mmCIF file of C-alpha atoms in Angstrom:
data_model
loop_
_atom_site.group_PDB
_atom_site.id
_atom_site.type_symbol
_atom_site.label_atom_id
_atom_site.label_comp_id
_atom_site.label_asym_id
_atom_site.label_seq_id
_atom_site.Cartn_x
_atom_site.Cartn_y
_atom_site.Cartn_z
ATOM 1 C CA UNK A 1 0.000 0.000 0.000
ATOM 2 C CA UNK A 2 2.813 2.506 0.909
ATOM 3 C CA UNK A 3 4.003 2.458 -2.752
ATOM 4 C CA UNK A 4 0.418 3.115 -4.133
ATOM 5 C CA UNK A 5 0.315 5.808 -1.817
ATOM 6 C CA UNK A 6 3.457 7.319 -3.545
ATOM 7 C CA UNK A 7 1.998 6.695 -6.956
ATOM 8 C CA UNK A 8 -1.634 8.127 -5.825
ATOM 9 C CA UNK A 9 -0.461 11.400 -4.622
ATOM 10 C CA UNK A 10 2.259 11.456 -7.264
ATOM 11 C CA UNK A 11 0.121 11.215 -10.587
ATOM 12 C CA UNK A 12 -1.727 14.831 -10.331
ATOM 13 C CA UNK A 13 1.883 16.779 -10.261
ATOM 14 C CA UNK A 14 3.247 14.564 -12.872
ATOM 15 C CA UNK A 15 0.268 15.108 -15.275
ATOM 16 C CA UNK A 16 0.226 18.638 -14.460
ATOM 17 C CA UNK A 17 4.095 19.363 -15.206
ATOM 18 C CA UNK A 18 3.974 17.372 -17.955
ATOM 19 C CA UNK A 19 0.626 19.129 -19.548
ATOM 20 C CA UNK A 20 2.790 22.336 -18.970
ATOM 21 C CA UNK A 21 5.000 21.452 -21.823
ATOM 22 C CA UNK A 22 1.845 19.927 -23.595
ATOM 23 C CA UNK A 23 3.718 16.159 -22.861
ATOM 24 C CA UNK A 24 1.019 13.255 -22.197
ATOM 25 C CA UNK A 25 3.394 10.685 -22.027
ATOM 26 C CA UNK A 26 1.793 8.036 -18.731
ATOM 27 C CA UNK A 27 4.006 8.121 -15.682
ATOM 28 C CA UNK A 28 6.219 4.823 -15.296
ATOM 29 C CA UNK A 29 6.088 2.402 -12.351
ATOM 30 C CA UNK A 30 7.366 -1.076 -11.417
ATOM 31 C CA UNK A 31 6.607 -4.128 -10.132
ATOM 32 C CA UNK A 32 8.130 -7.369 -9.449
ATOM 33 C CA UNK A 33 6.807 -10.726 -8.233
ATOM 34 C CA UNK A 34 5.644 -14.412 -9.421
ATOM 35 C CA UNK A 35 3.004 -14.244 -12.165
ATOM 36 C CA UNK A 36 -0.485 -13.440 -10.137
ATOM 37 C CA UNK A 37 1.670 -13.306 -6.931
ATOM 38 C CA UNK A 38 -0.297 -10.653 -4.137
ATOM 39 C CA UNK A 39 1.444 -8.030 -4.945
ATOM 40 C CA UNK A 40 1.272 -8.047 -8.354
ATOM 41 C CA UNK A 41 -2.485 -8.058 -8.125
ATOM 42 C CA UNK A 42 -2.399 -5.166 -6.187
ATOM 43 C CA UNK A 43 -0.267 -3.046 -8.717
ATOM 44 C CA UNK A 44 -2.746 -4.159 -11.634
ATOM 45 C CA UNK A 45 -6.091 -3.142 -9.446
ATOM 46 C CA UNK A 46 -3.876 0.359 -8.492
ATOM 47 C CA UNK A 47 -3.067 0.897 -12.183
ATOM 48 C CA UNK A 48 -6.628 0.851 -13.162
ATOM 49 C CA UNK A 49 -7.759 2.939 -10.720
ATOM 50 C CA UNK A 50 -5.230 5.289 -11.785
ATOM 51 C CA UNK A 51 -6.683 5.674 -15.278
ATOM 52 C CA UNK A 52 -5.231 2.656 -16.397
ATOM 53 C CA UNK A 53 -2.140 2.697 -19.327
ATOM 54 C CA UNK A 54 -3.092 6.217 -20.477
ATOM 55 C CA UNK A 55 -1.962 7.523 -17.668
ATOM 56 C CA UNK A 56 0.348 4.709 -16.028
ATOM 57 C CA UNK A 57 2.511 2.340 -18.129
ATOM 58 C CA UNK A 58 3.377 -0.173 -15.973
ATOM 59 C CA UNK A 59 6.021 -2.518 -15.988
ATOM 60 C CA UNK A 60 5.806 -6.191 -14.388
ATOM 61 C CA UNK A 61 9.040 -8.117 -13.470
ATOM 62 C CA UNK A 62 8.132 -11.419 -12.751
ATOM 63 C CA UNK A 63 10.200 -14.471 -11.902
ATOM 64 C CA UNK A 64 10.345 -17.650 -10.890
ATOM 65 C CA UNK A 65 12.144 -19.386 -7.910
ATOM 66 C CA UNK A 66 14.626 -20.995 -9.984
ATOM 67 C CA UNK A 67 16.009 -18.069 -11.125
ATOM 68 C CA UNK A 68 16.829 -16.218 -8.188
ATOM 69 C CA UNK A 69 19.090 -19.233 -6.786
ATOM 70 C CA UNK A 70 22.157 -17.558 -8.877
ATOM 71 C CA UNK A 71 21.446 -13.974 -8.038
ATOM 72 C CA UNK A 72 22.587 -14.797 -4.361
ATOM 73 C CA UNK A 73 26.617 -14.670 -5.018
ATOM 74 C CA UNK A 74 25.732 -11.234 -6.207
ATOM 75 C CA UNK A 75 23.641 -10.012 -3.991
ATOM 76 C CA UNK A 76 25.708 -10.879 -0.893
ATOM 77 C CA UNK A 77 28.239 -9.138 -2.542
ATOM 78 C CA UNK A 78 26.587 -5.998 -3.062
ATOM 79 C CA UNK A 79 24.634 -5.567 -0.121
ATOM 80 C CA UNK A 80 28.107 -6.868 2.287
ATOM 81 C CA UNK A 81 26.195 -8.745 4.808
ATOM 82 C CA UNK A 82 24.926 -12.428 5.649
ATOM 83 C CA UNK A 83 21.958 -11.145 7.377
ATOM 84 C CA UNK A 84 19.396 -13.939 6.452
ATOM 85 C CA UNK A 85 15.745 -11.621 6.644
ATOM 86 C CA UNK A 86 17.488 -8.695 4.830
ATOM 87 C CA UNK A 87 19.146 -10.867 2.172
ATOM 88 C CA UNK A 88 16.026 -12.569 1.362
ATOM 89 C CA UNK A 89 14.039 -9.105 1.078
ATOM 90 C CA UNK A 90 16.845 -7.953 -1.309
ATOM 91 C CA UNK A 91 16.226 -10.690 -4.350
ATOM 92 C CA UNK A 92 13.313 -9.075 -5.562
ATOM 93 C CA UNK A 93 14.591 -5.331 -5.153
ATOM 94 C CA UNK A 94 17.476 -6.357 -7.394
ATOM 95 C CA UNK A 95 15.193 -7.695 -10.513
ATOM 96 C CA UNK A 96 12.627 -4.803 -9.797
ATOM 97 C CA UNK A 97 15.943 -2.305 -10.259
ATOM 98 C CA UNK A 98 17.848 -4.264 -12.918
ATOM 99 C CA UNK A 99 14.063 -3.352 -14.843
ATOM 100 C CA UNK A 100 13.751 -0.082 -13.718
ATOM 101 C CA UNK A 101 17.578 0.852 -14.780
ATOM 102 C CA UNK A 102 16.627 0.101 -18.466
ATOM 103 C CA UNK A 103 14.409 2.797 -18.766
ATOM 104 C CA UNK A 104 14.991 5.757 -16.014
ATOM 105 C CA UNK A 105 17.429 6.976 -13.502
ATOM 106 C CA UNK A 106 15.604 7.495 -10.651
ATOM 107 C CA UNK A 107 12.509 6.007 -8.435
ATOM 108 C CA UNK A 108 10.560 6.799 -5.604
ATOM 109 C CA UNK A 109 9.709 3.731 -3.329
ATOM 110 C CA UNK A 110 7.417 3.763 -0.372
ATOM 111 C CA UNK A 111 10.431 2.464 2.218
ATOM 112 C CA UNK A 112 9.582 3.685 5.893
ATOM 113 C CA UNK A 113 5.687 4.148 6.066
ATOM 114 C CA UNK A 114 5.379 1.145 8.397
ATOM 115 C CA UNK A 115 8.784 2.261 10.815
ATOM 116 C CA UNK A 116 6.386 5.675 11.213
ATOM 117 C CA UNK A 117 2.892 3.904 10.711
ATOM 118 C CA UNK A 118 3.310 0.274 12.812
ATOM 119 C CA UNK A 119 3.165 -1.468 9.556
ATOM 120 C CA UNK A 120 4.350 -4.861 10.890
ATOM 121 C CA UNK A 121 2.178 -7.175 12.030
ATOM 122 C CA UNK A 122 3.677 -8.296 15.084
ATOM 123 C CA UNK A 123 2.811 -4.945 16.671
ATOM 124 C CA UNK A 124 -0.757 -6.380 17.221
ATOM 125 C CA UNK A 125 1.054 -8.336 19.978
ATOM 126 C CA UNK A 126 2.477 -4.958 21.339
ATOM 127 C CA UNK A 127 1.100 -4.837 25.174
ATOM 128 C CA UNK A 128 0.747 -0.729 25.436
ATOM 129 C CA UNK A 129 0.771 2.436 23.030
ATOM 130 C CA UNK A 130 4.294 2.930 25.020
ATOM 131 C CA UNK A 131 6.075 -0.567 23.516
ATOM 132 C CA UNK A 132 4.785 0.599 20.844
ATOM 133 C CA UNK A 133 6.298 3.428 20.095
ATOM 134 C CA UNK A 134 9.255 2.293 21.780
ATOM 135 C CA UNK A 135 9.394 -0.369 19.011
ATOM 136 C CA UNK A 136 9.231 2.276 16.260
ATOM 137 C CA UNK A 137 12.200 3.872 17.401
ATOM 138 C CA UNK A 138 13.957 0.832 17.558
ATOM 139 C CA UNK A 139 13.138 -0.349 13.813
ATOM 140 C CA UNK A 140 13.053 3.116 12.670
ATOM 141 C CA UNK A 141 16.992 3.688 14.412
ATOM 142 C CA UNK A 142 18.163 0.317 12.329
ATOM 143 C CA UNK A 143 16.383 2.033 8.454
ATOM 144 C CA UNK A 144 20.160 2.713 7.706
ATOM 145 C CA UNK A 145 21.078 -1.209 9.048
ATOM 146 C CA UNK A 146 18.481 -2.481 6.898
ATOM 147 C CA UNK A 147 15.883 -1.371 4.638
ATOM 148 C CA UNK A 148 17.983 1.979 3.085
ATOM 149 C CA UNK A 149 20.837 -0.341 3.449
ATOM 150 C CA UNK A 150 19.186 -2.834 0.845
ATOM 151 C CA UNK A 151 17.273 -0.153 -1.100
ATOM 152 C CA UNK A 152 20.811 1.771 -1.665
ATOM 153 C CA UNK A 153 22.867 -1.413 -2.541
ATOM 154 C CA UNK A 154 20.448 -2.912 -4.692
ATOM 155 C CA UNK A 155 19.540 -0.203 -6.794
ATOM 156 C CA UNK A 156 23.163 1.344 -7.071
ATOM 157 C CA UNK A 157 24.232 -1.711 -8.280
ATOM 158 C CA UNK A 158 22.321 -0.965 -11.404
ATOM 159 C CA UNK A 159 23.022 2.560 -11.077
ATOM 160 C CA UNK A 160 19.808 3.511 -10.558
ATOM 161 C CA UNK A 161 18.987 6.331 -7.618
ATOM 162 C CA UNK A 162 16.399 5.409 -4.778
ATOM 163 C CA UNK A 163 14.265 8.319 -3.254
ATOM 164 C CA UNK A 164 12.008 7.987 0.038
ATOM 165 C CA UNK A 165 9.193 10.847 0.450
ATOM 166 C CA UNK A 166 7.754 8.927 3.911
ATOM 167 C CA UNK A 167 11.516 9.460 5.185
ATOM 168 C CA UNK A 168 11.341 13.271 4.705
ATOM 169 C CA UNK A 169 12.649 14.636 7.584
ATOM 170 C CA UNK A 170 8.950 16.913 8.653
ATOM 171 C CA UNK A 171 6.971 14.169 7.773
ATOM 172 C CA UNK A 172 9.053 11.603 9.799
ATOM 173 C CA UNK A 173 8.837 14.327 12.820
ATOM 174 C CA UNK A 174 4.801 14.473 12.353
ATOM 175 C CA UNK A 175 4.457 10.956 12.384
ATOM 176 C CA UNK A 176 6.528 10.080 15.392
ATOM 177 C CA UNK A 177 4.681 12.866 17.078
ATOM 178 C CA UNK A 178 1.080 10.983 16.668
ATOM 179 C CA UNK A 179 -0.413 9.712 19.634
ATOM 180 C CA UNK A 180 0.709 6.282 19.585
ATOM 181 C CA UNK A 181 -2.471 5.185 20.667
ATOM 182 C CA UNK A 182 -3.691 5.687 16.939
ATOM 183 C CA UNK A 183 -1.149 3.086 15.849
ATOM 184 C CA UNK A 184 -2.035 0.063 17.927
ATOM 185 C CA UNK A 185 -2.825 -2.699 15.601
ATOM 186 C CA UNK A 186 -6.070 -4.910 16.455
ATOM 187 C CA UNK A 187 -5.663 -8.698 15.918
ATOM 188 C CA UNK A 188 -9.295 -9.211 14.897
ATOM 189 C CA UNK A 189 -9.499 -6.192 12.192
ATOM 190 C CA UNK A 190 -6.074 -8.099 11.111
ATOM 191 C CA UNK A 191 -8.090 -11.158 10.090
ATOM 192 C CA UNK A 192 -11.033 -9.560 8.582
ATOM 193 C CA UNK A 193 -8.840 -6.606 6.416
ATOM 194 C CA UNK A 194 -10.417 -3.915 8.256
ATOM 195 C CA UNK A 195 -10.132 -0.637 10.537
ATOM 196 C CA UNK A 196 -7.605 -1.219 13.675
ATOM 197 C CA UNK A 197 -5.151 -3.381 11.469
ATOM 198 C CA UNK A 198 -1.783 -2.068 10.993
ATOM 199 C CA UNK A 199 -1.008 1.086 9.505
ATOM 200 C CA UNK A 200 -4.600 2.065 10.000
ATOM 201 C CA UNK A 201 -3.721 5.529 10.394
ATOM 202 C CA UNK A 202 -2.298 5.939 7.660
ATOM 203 C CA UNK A 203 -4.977 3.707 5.130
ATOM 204 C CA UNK A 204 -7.234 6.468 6.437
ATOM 205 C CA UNK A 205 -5.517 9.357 5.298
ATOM 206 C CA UNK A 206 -5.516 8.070 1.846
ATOM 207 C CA UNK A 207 -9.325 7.009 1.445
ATOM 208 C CA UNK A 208 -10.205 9.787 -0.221
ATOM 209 C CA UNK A 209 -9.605 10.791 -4.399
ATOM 210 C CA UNK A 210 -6.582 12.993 -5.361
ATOM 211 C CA UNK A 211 -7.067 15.664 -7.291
ATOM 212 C CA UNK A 212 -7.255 13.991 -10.102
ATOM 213 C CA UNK A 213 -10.542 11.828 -8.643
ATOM 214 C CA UNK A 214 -8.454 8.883 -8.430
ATOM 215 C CA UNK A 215 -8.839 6.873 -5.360
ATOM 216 C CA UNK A 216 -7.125 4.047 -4.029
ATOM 217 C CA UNK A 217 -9.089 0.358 -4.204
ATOM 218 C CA UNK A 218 -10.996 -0.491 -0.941
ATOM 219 C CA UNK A 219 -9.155 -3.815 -1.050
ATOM 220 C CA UNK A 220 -5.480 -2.685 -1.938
ATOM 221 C CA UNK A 221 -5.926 0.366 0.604
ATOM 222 C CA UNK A 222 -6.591 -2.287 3.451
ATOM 223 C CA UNK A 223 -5.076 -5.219 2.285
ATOM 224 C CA UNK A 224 -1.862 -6.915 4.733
ATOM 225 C CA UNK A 225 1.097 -5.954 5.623
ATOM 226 C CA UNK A 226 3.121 -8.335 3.410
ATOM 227 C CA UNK A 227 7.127 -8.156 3.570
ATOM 228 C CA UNK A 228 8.727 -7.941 0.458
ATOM 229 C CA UNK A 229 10.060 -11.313 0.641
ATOM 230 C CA UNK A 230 6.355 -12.659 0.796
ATOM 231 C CA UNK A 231 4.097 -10.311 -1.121
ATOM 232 C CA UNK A 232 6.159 -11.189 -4.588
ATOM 233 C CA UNK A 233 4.919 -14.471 -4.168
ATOM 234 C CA UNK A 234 4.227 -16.755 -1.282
ATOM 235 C CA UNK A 235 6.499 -20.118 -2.072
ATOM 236 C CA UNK A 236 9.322 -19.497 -3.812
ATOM 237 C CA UNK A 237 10.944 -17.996 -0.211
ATOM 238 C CA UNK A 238 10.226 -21.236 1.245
ATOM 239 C CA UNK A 239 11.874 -23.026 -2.557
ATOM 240 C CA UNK A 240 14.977 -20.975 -1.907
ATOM 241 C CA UNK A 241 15.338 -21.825 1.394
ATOM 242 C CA UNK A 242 14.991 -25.490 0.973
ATOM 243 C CA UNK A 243 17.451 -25.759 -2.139
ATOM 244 C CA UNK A 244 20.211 -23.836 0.001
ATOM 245 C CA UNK A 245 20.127 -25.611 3.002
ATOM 246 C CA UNK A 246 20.695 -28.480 0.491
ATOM 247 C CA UNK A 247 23.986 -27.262 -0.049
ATOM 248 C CA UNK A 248 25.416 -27.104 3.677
ATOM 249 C CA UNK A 249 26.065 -30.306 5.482
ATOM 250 C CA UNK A 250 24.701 -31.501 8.774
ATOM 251 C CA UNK A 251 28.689 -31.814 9.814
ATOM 252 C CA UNK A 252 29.015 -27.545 8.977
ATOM 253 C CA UNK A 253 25.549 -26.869 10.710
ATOM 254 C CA UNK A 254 27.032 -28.205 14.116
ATOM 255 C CA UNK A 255 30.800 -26.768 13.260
ATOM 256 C CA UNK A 256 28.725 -23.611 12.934
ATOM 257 C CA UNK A 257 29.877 -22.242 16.118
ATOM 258 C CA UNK A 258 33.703 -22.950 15.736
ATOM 259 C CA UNK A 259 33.959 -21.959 12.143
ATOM 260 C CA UNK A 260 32.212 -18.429 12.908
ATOM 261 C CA UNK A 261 32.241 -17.387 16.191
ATOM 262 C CA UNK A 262 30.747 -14.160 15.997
ATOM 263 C CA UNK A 263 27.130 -13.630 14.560
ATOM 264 C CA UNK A 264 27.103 -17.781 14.844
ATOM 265 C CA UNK A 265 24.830 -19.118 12.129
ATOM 266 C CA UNK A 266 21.469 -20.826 13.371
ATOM 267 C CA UNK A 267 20.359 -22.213 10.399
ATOM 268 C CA UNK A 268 21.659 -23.833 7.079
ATOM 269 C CA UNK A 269 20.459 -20.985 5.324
ATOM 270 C CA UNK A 270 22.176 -18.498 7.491
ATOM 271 C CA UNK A 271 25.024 -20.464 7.189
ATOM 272 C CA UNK A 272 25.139 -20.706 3.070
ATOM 273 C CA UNK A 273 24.737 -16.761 2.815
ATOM 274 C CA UNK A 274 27.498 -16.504 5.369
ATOM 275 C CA UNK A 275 29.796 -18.874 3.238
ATOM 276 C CA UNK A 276 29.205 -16.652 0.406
ATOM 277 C CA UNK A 277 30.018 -13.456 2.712
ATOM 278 C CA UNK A 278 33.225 -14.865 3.804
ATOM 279 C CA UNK A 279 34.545 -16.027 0.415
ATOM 280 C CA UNK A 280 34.224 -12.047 -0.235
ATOM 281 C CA UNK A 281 34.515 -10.305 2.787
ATOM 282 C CA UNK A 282 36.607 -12.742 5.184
ATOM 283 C CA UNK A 283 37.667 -11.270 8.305
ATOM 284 C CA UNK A 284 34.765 -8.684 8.472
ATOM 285 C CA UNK A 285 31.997 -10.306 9.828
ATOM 286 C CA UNK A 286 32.088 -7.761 12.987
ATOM 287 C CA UNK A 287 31.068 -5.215 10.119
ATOM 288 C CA UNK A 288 27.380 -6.480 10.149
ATOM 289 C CA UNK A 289 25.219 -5.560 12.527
ATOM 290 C CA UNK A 290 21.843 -7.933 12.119
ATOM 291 C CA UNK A 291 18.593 -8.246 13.967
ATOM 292 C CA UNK A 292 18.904 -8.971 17.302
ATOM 293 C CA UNK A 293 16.797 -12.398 17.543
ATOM 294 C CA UNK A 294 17.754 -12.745 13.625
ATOM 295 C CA UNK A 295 14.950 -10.987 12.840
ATOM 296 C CA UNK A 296 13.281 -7.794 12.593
ATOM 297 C CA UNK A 297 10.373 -9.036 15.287
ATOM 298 C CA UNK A 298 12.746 -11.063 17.232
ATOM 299 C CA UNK A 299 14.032 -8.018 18.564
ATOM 300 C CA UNK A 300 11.057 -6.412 20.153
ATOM 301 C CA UNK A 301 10.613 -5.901 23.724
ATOM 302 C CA UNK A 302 7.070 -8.171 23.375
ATOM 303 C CA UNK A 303 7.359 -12.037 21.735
ATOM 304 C CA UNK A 304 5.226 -12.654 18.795
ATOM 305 C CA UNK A 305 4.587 -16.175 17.521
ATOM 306 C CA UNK A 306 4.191 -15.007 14.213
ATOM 307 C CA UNK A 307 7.762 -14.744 12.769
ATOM 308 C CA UNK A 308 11.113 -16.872 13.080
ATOM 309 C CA UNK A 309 14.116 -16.703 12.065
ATOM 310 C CA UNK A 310 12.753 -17.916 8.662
ATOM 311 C CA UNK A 311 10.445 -15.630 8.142
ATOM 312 C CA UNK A 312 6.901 -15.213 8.622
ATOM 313 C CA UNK A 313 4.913 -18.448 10.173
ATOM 314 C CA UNK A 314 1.271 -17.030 9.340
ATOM 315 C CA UNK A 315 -0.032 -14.701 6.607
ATOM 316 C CA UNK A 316 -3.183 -13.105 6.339
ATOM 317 C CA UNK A 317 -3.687 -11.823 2.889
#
């Protein structure tokens, strides 16, 4: 949703500057994820209700989970860490700006709404307004760690520039001045896509048309939080991790904590990336600084039962 919010409020100045110099040409976005995959859907319903290709030409990568088995070398390499959750979430930010590079030189993403907004959805576990805006400084203090980190490497890489309009620095100071209160996240309006889920705040804000009397779809506006890693398509994670741990023995998995010490590997898959990392980077595995828990949630001062260190256990869609 945060990157439909972009492209909502975006549209009217782009048609407007463009009209200026009597140019009608649609406004570009991108997409990646398996053919039909959640997110996908989304971005088609979102183009249509944006006028469709007149004014939006839109431009699908999809993939499949074969292919992004050899992209791993490369993207450990680029993004310098073995950090299991964030090297996952990179793979489809590397196709989506190996497209985007072909045809422009800069893109605006919708990284940070849910640090501001509670768009996680293990904050409906958070006990008080207080842990939970505790919690947003936390994730919001590790953007640089972790989501900029990956947005930067993975779209330099293709020389392509990254901008972030939720990270501006007003708007970040309005929306960590919000009653936290307002961003509590309700377990049952979770299940049943609806007012009190996560980020519900900020869905409101954005019911309405822009001023070109576009309006977001009811059911991409309020659809779930879905990490990057899922919402491109809900198997192929679960694929990749399989074929991977293929690759490391049950003799490496328990030499794990000889072989590297620090930032010990707790799963085969943690342990192939880190493999990788050291064949590039040996010596410097004090350099990255990972989720504490090996995982975003892991970290909070509340447990959740709803992520691990491979990723998200339940998904409500």
């Amino acid at each position: 949703v945060d990157s439909c919010i972009v492209a909502h409020d975006l549209l009217p100045f782009w048609r407007e500057e463009r009209a200026a110099i009597g140019d009608d040409r649609p406004i570009s976005t991108y997409t990646v994820g398996m053919v039909n995959s959640p997110d996908v859907m989304a971005a088609k319903a979102m183009v249509d209700a944006l006028g469709g290709e007149k004014h939006v030409q839109h431009n699908i990568r999809s993939f499949t989970p074969d292919e992004v088995f050899d992209l791993i070398p490369k993207i450990v390499y680029h993004m310098e860490t073995y950090e299991a959750e964030l090297i996952r979430s990179a793979i489809p930010n590397w196709l989506l700006a190996e497209r985007a590079a072909q045809d422009v030189k800069m893109v605006l993403t919708g990284e940070g709404a849910d640090e501001l907004f509670a768009g996680y959805l293990y904050f409906q576990d958070a006990p008080s307004p207080r842990h939970a805006q505790n919690e947003l400084r936390r994730i919001y203090g590790m953007l640089g760690n972790i989501n900029l980190h990956r947005t930067d490497r993975m779209t330099m890489a293709h020389g392509l520039e990254a901008r972030v309009p939720f990270l501006d620095t007003e708007f970040t100071r309005l929306a960590m001045s919000i009653d936290p209160s307002r961003k509590m996240v309700d377990r049952e309006a979770v299940m049943t896509n609806s007012r009190g889920r996560e980020k519900t705040f900020l869905r409101e804000l954005f019911e309405g048309p822009n001023d070109n009397g576009h309006s977001i779809p009811r059911p991409v506006l309020w659809r779930a939080k879905a990490m990057q890693c899922e919402g491109v398509g809900e198997d192929w994670v679960s694929i990749l991790q399989r074929k991977v741990s293929s690759l490391v023995s049950d003799a490496e998995m328990a030499d794990a904590h000889i072989t590297y010490p620090v930032n010990t590997p707790h799963t085969k898959e943690e342990l192939y990336y880190r493999r990788i990392y050291d064949e590039n980077f040996h010596g410097l595995e004090h350099v990255v600084k990972p989720w504490e828990g090996g995982g975003r949630a892991m970290g909070a001062a509340w447990k959740s039962d709803m992520y691990t260190r491979e990723g998200l256990k339940h998904q409500f869609i």
